[in-house]
Short mmCIF file of C-alpha atoms in Angstrom, two decimals:
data_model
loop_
_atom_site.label_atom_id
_atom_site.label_comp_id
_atom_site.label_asym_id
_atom_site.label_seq_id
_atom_site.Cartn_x
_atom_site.Cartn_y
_atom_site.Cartn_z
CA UNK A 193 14.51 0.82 7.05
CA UNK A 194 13.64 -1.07 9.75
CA UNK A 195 13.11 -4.54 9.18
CA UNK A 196 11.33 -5.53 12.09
CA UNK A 197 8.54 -3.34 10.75
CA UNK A 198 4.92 -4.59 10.90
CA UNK A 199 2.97 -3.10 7.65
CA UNK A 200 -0.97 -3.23 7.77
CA UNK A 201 -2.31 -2.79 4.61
CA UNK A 202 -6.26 -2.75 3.86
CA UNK A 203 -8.06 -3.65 0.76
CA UNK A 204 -11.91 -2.76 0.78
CA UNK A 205 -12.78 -4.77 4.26
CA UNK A 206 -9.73 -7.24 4.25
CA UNK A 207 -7.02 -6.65 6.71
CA UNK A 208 -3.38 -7.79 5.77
CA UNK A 209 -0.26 -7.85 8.09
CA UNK A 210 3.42 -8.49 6.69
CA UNK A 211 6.54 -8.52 8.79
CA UNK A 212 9.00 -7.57 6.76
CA UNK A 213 12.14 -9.14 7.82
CA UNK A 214 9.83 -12.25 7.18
CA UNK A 215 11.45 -11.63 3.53
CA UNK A 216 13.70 -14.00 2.40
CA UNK A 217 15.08 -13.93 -1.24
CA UNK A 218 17.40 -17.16 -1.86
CA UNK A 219 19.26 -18.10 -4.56
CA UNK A 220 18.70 -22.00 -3.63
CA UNK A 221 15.63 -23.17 -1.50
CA UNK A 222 15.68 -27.08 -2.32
CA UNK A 223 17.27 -29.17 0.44
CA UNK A 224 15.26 -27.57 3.23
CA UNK A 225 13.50 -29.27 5.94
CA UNK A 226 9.76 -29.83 5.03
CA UNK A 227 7.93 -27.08 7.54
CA UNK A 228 4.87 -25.31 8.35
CA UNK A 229 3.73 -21.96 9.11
CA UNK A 230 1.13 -20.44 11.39
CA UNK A 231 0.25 -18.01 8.41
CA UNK A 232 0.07 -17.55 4.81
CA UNK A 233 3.19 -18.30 3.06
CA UNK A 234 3.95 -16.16 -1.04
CA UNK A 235 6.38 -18.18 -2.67
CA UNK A 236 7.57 -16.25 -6.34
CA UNK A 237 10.08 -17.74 -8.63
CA UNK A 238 11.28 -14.97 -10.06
CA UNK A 239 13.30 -16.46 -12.94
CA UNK A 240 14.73 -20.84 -13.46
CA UNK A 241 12.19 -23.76 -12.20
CA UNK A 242 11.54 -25.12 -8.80
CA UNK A 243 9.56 -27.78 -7.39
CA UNK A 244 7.64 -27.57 -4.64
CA UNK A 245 6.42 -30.35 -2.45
CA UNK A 246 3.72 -30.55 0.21
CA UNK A 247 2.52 -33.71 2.37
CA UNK A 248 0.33 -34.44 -1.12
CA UNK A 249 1.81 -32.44 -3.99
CA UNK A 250 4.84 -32.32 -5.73
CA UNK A 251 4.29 -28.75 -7.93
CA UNK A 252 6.88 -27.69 -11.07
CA UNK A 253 7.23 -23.91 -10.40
CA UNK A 254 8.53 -21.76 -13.70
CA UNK A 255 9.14 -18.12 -13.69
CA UNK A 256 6.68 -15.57 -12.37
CA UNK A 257 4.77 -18.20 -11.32
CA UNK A 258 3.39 -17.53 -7.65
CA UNK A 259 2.07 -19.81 -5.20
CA UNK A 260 0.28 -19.52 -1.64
CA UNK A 261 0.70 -21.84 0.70
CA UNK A 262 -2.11 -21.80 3.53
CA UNK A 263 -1.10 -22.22 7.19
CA UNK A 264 -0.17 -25.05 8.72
CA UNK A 265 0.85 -27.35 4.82
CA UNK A 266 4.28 -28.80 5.43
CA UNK A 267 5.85 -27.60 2.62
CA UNK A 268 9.69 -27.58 0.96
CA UNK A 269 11.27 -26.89 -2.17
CA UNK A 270 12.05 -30.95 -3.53
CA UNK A 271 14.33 -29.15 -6.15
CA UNK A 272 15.34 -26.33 -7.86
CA UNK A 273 17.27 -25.03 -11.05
CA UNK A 274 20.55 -23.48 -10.61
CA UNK A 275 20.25 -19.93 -10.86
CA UNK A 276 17.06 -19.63 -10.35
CA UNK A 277 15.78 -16.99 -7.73
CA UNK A 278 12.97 -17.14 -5.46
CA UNK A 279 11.59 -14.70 -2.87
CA UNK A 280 9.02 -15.74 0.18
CA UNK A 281 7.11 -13.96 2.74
CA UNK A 282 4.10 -14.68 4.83
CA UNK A 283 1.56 -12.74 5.98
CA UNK A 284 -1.72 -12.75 7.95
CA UNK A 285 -5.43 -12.03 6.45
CA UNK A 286 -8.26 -11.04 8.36
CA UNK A 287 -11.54 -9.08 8.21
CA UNK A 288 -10.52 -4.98 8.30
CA UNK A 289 -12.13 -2.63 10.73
CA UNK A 290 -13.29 -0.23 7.71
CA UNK A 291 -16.79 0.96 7.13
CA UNK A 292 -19.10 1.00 4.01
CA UNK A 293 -16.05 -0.45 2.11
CA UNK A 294 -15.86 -2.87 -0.98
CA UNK A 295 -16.60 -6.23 0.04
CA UNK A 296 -13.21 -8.40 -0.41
CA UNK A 297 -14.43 -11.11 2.36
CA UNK A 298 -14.72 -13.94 -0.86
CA UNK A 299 -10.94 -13.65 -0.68
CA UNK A 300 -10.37 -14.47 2.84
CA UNK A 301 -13.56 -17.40 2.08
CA UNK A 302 -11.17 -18.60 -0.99
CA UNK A 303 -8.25 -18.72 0.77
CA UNK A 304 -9.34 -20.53 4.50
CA UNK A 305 -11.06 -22.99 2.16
CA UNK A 306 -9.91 -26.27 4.01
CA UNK A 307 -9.17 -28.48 1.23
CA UNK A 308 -6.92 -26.21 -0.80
CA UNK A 309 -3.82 -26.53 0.10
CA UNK A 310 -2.18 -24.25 -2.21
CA UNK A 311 -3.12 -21.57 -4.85
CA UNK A 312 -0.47 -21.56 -7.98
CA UNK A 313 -0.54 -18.79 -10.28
CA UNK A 314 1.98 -17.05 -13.63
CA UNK A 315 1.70 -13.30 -12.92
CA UNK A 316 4.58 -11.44 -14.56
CA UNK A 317 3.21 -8.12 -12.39
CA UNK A 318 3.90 -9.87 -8.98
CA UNK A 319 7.35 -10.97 -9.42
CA UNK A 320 8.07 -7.06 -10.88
CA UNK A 321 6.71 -5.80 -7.68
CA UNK A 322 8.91 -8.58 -5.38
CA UNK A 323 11.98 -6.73 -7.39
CA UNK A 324 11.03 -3.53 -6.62
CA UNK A 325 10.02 -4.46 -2.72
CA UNK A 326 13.31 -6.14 -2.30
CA UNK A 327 15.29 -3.11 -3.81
CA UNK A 328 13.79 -0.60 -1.39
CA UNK A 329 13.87 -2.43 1.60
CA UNK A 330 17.76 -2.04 1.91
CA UNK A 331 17.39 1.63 0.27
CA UNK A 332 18.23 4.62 2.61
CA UNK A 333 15.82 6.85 0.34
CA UNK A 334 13.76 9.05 2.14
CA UNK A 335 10.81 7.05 0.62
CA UNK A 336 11.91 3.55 0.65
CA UNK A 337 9.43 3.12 3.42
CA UNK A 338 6.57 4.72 1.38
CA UNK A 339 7.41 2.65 -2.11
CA UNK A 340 7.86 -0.71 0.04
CA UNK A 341 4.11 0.00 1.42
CA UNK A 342 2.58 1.27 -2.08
CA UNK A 343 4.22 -2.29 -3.91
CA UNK A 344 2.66 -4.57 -1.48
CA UNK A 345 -0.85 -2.91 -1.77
CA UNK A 346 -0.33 -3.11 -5.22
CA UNK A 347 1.00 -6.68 -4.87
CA UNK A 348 -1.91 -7.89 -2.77
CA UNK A 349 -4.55 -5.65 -5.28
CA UNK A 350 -2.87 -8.29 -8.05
CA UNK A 351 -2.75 -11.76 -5.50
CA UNK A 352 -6.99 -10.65 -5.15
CA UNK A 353 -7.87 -10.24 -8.20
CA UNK A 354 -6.47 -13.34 -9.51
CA UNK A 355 -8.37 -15.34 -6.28
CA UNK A 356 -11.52 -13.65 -7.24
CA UNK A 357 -10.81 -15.03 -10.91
CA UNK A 358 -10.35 -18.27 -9.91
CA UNK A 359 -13.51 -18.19 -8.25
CA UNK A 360 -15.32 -18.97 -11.31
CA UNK A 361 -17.87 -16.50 -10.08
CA UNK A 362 -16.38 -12.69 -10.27
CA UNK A 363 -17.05 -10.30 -13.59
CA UNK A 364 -14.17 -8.04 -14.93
CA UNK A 365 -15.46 -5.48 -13.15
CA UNK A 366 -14.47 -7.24 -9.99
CA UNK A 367 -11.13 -7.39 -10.65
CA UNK A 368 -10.91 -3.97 -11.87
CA UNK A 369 -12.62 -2.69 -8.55
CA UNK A 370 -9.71 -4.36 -6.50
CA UNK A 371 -6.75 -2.18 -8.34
CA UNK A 372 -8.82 0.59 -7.80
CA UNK A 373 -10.05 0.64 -4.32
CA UNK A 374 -6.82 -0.48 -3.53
CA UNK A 375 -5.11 2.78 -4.94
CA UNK A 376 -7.55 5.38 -4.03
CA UNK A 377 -7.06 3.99 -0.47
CA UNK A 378 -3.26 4.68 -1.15
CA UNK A 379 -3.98 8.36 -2.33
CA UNK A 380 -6.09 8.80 0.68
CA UNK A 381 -3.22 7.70 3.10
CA UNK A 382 -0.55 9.81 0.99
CA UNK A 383 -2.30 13.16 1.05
CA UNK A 384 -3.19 12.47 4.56
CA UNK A 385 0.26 10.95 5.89
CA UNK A 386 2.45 12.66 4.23
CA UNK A 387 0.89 16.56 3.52
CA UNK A 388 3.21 18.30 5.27
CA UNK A 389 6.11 16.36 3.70
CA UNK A 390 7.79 17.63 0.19
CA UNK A 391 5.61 15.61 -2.00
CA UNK A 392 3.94 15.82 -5.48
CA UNK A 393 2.35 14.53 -8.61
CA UNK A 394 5.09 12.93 -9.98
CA UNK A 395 6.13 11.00 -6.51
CA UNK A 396 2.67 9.72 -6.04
CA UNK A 397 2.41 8.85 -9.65
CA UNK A 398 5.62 6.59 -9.11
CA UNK A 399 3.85 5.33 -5.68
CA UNK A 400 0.95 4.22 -7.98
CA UNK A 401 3.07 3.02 -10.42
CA UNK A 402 0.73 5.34 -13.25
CA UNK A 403 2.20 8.62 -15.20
CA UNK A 404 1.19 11.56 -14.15
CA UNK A 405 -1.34 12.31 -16.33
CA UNK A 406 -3.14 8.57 -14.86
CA UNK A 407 -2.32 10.02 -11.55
CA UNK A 408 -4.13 13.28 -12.21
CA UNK A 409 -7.11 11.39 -13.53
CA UNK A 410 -7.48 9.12 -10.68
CA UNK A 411 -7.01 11.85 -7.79
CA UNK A 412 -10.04 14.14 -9.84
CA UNK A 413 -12.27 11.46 -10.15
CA UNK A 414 -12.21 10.09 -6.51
CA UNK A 415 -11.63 13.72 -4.82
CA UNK A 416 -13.58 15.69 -7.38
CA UNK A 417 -10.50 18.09 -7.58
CA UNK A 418 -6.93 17.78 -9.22
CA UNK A 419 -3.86 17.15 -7.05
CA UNK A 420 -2.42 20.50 -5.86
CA UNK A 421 -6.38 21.66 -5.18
CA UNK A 422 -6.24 18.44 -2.70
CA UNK A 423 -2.92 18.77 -1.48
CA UNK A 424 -3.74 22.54 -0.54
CA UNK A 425 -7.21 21.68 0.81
CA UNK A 426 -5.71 18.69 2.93
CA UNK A 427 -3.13 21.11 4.08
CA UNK A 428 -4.95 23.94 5.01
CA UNK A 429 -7.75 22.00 6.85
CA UNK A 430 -4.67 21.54 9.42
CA UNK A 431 -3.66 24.61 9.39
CA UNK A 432 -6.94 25.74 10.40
CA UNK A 433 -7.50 23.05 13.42
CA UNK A 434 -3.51 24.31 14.64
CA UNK A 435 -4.59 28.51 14.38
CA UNK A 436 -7.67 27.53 16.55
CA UNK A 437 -6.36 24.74 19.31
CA UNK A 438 -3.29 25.51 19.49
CA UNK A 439 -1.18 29.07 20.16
CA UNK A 440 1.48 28.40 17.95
CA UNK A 441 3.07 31.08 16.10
CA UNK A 442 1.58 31.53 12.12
CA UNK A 443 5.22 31.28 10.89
CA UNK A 444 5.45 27.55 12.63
CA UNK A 445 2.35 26.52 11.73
CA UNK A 446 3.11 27.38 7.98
CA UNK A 447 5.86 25.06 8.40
CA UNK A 448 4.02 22.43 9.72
CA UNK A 449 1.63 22.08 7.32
CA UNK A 450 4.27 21.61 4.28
CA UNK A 451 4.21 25.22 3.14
CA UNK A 452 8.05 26.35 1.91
CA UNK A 453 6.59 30.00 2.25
CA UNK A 454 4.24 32.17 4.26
CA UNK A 455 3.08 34.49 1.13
CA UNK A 456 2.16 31.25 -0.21
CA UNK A 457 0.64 30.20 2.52
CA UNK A 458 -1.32 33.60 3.21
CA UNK A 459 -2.65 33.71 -0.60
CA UNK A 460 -4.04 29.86 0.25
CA UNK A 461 -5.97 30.37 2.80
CA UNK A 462 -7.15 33.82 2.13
CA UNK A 463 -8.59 32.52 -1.30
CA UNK A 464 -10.42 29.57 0.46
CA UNK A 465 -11.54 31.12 3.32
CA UNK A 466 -11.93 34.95 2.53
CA UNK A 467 -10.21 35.68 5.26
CA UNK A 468 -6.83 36.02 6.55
CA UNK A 469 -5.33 33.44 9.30
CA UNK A 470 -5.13 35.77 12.04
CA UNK A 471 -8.70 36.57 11.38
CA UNK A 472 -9.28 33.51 11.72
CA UNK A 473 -8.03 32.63 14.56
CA UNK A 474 -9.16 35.61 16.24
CA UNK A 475 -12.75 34.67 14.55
CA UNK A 476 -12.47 31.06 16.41
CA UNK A 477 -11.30 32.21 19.90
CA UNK A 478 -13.97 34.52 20.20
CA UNK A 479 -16.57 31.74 19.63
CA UNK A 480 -15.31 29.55 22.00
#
């Protein structure tokens, strides 16, 4: 994987950026020169006891305890327990370029408040999520990528929800909405990204981190259809812009779209569009 990657994540309306050779695990922090950062800094001890010390602060740190650090706090780590692991990365926030989506901007509000300096949290859910990003991102799996991408949303859907608790403000429901939004936005980009690809319940059920039968739930009640009726719709909507732009043979296009077979293909489309996909492409030249 390439760790000069850029990932841009969105939750409802909130843009996020992480670099992610901006990932640093270390085994011992303390003993560092006090520094800054231009953007938001995600400290998580994942097991032993830190402290951490800004220009005004000196914070105990235990494990699974997270903590933000906004831009531009000098910051170290004053000490730190031997053995104890912690993992940091920063990232950027900013208002997303999505329509008519769940309104997240309180978060970005929360977190450029001016006289918070940092945000300290115990989530048990984070750190598991650090473990698995860090695992993948020096996997050669074909889907390290993919499960580095569906952690951090999942990561971030967990770092909201506890901002919009702290608010003093938010219901349950709030917090709820988050998680959600936040995976049927992954579904969207997985049936979309990665149709053509050898995918299935069972890998997007790991992607949510949900069992199958979750995973089946969720996809029917935010498509309105179970997962191989989407997959097959999704795929065949292609199929159906390559047979009339394009002159490519029906053989290459099955293969485009993620088919392993042309029968199975042909039976497909036939049964959604009561009509064959020569027909239909003849059908579609004609009009044009």
């Amino acid at each position: 994987m390439n760790r000069d990657t850029v990932i841009r994540l969105e939750i409802g309306n909130v843009g996020i950026h992480v670099l992610l050779n901006g990932f640093r695990h270390a085994g011992y922090k303390a003993g560092e020169e006090m520094h800054s950062h231009a953007s938001y800094e995600l400290h998580v001890l994942l097991n032993g006891s830190a402290i951490l010390e800004t220009d005004s602060a000196c914070v105990p740190l235990h494990a699974d305890d997270n903590v933000i650090v906004v831009p531009d706090v000098f910051h170290d780590f004053k000490e730190q327990e031997k053995g104890s692991s912690i993992v940091s990365f920063t990232f950027t926030v900013n208002m997303g370029r999505k329509k008519g989506c769940a309104d997240y901007s309180r978060v970005i509000e929360r977190l450029t408040q001016q006289n918070e300096n940092i945000m300290v949290a115990n989530h048990p859910g984070i750190s598991e999520l650090v473990r698995k990003i860090m695992a993948n991102m020096y996997s050669e799996h074909m889907f390290a990528y993919e499960k580095v991408r569906a952690a951090l949303y999942m990561l971030f859907a967990e770092l909201f929800s506890q901002i919009i608790e702290e608010d003093g403000t938010h219901t349950a429901y709030e917090s709820f909405a988050v998680e959600q939004d936040t995976r049927i936005y992954m579904m969207e980009e997985y049936f979309n990204e990665y149709y053509m690809e050898d995918i299935s319940l069972k890998k997007l059920a790991e992607l949510l981190y949900l069992s199958e039968k979750q995973t089946e739930r969720m996809v029917q009640k935010a498509f309105g259809e179970g997962f191989r009726a989407r997959l097959t719709r999704v795929r065949l909507m292609s199929a159906k812009k390559l047979l009339k732009e394009t002159d490519l043979e029906i053989q290459e296009i099955v293969r485009r779209v993620g088919y392993q077979s042309y029968n199975g293909f042909y039976m497909a489309f036939k049964k959604r569009e009561n009509c064959t996909p020569q027909e239909y492409r003849d059908k579609e030249k004609k009009s044009v």
